[in-house]
Coordinates of C-alpha atoms in Angstrom, one line a residue:
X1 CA 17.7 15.2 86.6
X2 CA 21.2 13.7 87.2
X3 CA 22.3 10.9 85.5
X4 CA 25.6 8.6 86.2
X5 CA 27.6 9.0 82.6
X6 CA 30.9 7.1 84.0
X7 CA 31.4 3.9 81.9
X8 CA 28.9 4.4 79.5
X9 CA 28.4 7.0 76.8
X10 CA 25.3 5.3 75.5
X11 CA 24.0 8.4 73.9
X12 CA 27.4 8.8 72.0
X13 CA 28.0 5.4 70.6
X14 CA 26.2 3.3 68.3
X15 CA 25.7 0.0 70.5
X16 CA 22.9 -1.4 68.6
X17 CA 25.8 -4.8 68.2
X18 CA 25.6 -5.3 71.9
X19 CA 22.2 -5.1 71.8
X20 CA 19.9 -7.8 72.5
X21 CA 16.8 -6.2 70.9
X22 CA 16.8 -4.5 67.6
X23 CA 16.6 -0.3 68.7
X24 CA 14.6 1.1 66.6
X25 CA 12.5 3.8 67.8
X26 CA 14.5 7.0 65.3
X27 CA 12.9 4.8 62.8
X28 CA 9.4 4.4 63.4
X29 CA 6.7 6.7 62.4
X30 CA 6.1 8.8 59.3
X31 CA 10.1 10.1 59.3
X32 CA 12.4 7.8 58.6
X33 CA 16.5 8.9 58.4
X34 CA 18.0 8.3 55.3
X35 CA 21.0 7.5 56.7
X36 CA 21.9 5.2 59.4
X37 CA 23.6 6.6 62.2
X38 CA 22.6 6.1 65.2
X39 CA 20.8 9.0 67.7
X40 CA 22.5 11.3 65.7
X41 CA 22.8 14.6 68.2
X42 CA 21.5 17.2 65.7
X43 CA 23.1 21.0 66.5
X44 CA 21.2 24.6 66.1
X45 CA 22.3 26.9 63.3
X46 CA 24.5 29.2 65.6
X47 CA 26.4 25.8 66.6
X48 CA 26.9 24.8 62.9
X49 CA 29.2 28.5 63.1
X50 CA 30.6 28.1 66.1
X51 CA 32.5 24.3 64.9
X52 CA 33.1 25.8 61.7
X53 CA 35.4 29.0 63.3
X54 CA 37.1 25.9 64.9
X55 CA 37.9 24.0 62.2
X56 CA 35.5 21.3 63.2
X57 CA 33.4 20.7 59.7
X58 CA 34.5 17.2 59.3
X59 CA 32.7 16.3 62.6
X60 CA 29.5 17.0 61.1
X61 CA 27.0 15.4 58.7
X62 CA 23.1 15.9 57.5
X63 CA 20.5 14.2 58.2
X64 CA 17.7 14.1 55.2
X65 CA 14.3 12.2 55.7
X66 CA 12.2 9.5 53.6
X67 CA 8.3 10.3 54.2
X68 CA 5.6 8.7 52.8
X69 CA 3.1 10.8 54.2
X70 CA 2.7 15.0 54.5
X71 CA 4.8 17.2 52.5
X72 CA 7.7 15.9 50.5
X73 CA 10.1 16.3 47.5
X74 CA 11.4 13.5 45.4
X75 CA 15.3 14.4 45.0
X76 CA 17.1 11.8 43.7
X77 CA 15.0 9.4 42.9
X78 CA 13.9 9.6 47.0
X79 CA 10.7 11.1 48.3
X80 CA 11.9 13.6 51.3
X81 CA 10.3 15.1 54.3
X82 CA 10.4 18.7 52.8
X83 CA 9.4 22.2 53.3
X84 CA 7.2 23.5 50.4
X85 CA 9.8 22.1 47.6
X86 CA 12.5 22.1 49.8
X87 CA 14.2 19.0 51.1
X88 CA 14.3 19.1 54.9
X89 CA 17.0 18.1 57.1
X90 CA 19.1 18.4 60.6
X91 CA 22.7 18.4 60.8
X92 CA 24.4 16.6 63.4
X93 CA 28.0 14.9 65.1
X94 CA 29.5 12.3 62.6
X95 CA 30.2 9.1 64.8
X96 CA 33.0 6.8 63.1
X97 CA 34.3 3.9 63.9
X98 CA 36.7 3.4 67.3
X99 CA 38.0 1.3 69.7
X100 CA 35.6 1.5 72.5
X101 CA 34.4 -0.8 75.7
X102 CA 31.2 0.8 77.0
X103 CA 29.2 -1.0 79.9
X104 CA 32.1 -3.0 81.1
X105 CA 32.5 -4.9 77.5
X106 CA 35.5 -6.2 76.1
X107 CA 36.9 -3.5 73.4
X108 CA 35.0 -3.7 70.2
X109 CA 34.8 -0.9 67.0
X110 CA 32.0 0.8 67.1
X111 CA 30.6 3.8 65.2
X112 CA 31.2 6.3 67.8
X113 CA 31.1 10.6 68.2
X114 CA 34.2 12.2 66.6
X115 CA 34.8 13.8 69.5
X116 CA 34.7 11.1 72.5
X117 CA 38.1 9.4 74.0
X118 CA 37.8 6.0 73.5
X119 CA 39.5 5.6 76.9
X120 CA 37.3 7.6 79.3
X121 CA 34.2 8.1 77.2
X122 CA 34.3 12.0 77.7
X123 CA 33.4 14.4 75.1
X124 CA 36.7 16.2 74.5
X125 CA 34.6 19.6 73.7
X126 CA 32.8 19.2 77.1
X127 CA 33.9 22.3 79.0
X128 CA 34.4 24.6 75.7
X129 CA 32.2 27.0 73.5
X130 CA 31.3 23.9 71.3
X131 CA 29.6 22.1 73.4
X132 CA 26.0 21.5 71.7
X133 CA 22.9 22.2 74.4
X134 CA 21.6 18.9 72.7
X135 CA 24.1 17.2 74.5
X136 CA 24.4 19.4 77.9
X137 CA 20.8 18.9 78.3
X138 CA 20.4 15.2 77.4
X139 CA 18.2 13.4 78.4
X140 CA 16.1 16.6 79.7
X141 CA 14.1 17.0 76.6
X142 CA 13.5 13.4 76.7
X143 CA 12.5 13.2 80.0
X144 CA 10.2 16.4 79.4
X145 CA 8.4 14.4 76.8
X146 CA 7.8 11.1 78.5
X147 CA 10.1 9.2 76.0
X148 CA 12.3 6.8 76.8
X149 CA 16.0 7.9 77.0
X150 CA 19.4 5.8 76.0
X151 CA 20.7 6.1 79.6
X152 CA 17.0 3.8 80.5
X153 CA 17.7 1.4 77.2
X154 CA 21.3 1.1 78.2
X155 CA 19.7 0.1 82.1
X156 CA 17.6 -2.8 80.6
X157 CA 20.2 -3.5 78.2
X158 CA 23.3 -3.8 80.7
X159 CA 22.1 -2.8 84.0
X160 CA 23.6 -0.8 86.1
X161 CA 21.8 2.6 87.4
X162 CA 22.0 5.4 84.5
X163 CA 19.0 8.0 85.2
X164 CA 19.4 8.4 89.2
X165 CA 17.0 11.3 89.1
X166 CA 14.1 10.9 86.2
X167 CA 12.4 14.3 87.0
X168 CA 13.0 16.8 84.1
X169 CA 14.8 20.1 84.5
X170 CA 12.8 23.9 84.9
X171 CA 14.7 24.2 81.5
X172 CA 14.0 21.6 79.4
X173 CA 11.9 22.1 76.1
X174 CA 11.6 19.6 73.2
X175 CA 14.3 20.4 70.4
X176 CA 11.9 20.5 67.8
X177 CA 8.8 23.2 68.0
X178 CA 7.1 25.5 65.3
X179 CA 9.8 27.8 65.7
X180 CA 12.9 24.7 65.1
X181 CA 12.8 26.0 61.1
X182 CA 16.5 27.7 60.4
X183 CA 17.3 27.0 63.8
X184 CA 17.4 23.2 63.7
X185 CA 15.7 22.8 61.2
X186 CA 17.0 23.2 57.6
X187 CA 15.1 23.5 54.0
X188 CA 17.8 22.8 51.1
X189 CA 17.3 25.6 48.8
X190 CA 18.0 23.7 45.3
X191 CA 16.7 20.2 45.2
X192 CA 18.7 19.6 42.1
X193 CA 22.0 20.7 43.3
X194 CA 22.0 17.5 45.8
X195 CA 20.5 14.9 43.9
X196 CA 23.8 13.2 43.4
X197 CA 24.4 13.7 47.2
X198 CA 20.8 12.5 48.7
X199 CA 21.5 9.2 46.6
X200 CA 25.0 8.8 48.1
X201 CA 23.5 9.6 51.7
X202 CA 21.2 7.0 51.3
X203 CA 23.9 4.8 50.5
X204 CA 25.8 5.5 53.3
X205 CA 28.8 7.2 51.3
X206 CA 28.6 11.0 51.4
X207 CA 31.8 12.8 50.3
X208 CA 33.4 15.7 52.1
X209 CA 31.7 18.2 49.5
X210 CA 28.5 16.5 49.8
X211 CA 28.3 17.1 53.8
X212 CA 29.8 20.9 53.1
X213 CA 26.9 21.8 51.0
X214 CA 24.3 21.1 53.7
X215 CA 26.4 22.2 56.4
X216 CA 26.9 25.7 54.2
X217 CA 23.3 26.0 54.0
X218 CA 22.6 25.3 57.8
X219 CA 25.0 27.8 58.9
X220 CA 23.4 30.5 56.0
X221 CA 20.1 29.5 57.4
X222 CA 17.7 32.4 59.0
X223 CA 16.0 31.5 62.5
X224 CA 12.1 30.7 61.9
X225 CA 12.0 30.8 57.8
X226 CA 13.2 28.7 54.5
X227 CA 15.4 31.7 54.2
X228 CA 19.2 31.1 53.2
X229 CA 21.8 34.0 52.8
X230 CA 23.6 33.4 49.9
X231 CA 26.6 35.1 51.0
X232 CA 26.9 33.5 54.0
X233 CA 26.4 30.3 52.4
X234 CA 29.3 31.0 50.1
X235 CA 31.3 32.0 53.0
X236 CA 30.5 28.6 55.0
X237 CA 31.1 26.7 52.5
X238 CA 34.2 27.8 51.7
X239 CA 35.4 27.7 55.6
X240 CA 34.0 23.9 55.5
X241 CA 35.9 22.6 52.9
X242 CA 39.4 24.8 53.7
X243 CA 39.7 25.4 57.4
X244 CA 40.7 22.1 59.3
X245 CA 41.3 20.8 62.9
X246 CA 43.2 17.7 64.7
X247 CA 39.2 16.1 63.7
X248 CA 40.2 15.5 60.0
X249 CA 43.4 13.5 60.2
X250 CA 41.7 11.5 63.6
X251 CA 38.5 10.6 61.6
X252 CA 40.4 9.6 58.3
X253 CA 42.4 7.6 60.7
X254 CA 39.7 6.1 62.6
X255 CA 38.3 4.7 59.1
X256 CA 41.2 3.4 57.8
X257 CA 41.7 1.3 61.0
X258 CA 39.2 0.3 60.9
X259 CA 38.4 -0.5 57.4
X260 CA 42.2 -2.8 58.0
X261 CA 40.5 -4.8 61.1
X262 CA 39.7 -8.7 60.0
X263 CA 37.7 -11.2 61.9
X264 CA 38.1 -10.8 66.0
X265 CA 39.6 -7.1 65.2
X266 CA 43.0 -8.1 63.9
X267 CA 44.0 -7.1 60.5
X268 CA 42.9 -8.7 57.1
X269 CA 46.5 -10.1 56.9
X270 CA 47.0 -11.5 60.1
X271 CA 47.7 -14.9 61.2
X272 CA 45.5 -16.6 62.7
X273 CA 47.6 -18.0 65.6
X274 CA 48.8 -14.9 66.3
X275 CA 47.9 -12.8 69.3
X276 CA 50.1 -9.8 69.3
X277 CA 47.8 -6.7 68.9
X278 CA 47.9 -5.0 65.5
X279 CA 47.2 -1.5 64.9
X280 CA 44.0 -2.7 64.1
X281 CA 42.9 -4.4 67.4
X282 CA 40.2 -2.3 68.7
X283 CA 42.5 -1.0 71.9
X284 CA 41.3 2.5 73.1
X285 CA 44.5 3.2 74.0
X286 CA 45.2 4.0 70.2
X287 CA 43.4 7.3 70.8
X288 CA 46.9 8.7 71.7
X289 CA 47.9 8.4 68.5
X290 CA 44.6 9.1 66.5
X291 CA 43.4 12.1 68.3
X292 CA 46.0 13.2 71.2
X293 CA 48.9 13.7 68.8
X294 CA 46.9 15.8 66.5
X295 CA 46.1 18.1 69.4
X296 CA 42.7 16.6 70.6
X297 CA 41.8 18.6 74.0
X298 CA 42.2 16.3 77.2
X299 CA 39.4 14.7 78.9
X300 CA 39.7 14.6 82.4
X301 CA 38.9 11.3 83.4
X302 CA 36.7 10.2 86.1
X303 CA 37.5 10.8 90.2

């Protein structure tokens, strides 16, 4: 396998608006996400630990699924994939909005992984202990399977030459087996403890406490059973809501950009005839202030 990742980041960023074909394919099939984020990378159990001794909760968020078919639990008013009477779900990296020009585009917002530089589309955990396998094996698992990876939709898409070598590693196994159940994953213990939550999920506004609970549970979670430690939850919990990183001021940052951008990128109250950059321009270069001066870790650009 080798692919050629300079330029694009396909796999990181949401790029369904550049696009010219609907991308659909996490939604097809008896599983359907309740939320909408796009190819959510989803971590193991040990990895949920390893960002929360970093401080790096904020970064992640569950993923819960509608089924109308096999096992399920109605929590909130939603049917769920489930586990016996458990509501089922991954957790994964948050992508928020930034300033980002993938594929040799012009700048644009785009919901994006709270850990990639806008300006060289590198993961800033790349060479550290947080680095999720999902991600350092991409698109092996895909490739294993016969499915169709981001790096080939972003070749149709854009062109360009993504997946120079298409052969599959020695090491590359599908994420999700028999054995994925406390490991990837997770059963929710007490449906009725995140019925508020699954309805604000599905509405695309989950609070901080909502994305601690599952991420508490994840992290309590036992490899190959429904099995959740209720100290350990209690301790995760407690670490996801109080222990914080340069991630949580860069993501509430990121938002509120771009929640200020009008039409074109410029802010709500700009002039139309004007063409001086705002803060809300979608300019990669405001990563410096976003994320490098709250201590980001350097990406090293490309050669």
């Amino acid at each position: 396998m080798e692919v050629n990742c300079e330029g694009c980041a396909g796999c990181c960023l949401d790029w369904r608006p550049l696009a010219p074909a609907d991308l659909d394919h996490e939604r097809r099939g008896p599983y359907r996400p309740l939320d909408d984020t796009y190819n959510l990378a989803p971590v193991t159990a040990d990895e949920v630990r390893t960002f929360l001794d970093a401080g790096y909760a904020a970064a992640l968020t569950p993923r819960l699924f509608r089924t109308d078919d096999g096992p399920h639990a109605t929590v909130g008013g939603v049917e769920l994939a489930a586990v016996g009477d458990r509501p089922a779900f991954l957790v994964g990296l948050r992508k928020v909005p930034k300033p980002v020009a993938p594929f040799g585009t012009e700048p644009a917002w785009l919901d994006t992984c709270a850990f990639l530089d806008p300006r060289t589309l590198q993961c800033r955990i790349h060479d550290t202990d947080a680095y999720p396998e999902t991600c350092r094996t991409y698109p092996g698992s895909n490739l294993a399977l016969g499915v169709e990876s981001e790096c080939e939709r972003v070749e149709a898409a854009h062109g360009g030459e993504r997946l120079l070598d298409g052969d599959p590693p020695d090491d590359a196994t599908p994420a999700f087996t028999p054995g994925a159940l406390g490991t990837r994953v997770f059963a929710h213990p007490d449906p009725d403890r995140v019925a508020d939550a699954v309805e604000r999920l599905a509405a695309g506004e989950p609070t901080p406490a909502d994305r601690a609970e599952f991420v508490a549970v994840a992290a309590a979670s036992a490899p190959g059973t429904a099995a959740v430690s209720d100290e350990r939850y209690e301790r995760a919990k407690a670490r996801a809501r109080g222990t914080t990183s340069w991630v949580d001021g860069a993501i509430a940052e990121w938002v509120e950009r771009a929640d200020e951008r009008g039409p074109g990128g410029a802010g709500d109250g700009a002039d139309a005839g004007d063409t001086t950059r705002s803060d809300t321009t979608p300019d990669p270069a405001l990563a410096r202030d976003a994320e490098d001066e709250r201590g980001a870790p350097e990406t090293p650009g490309w050669d």
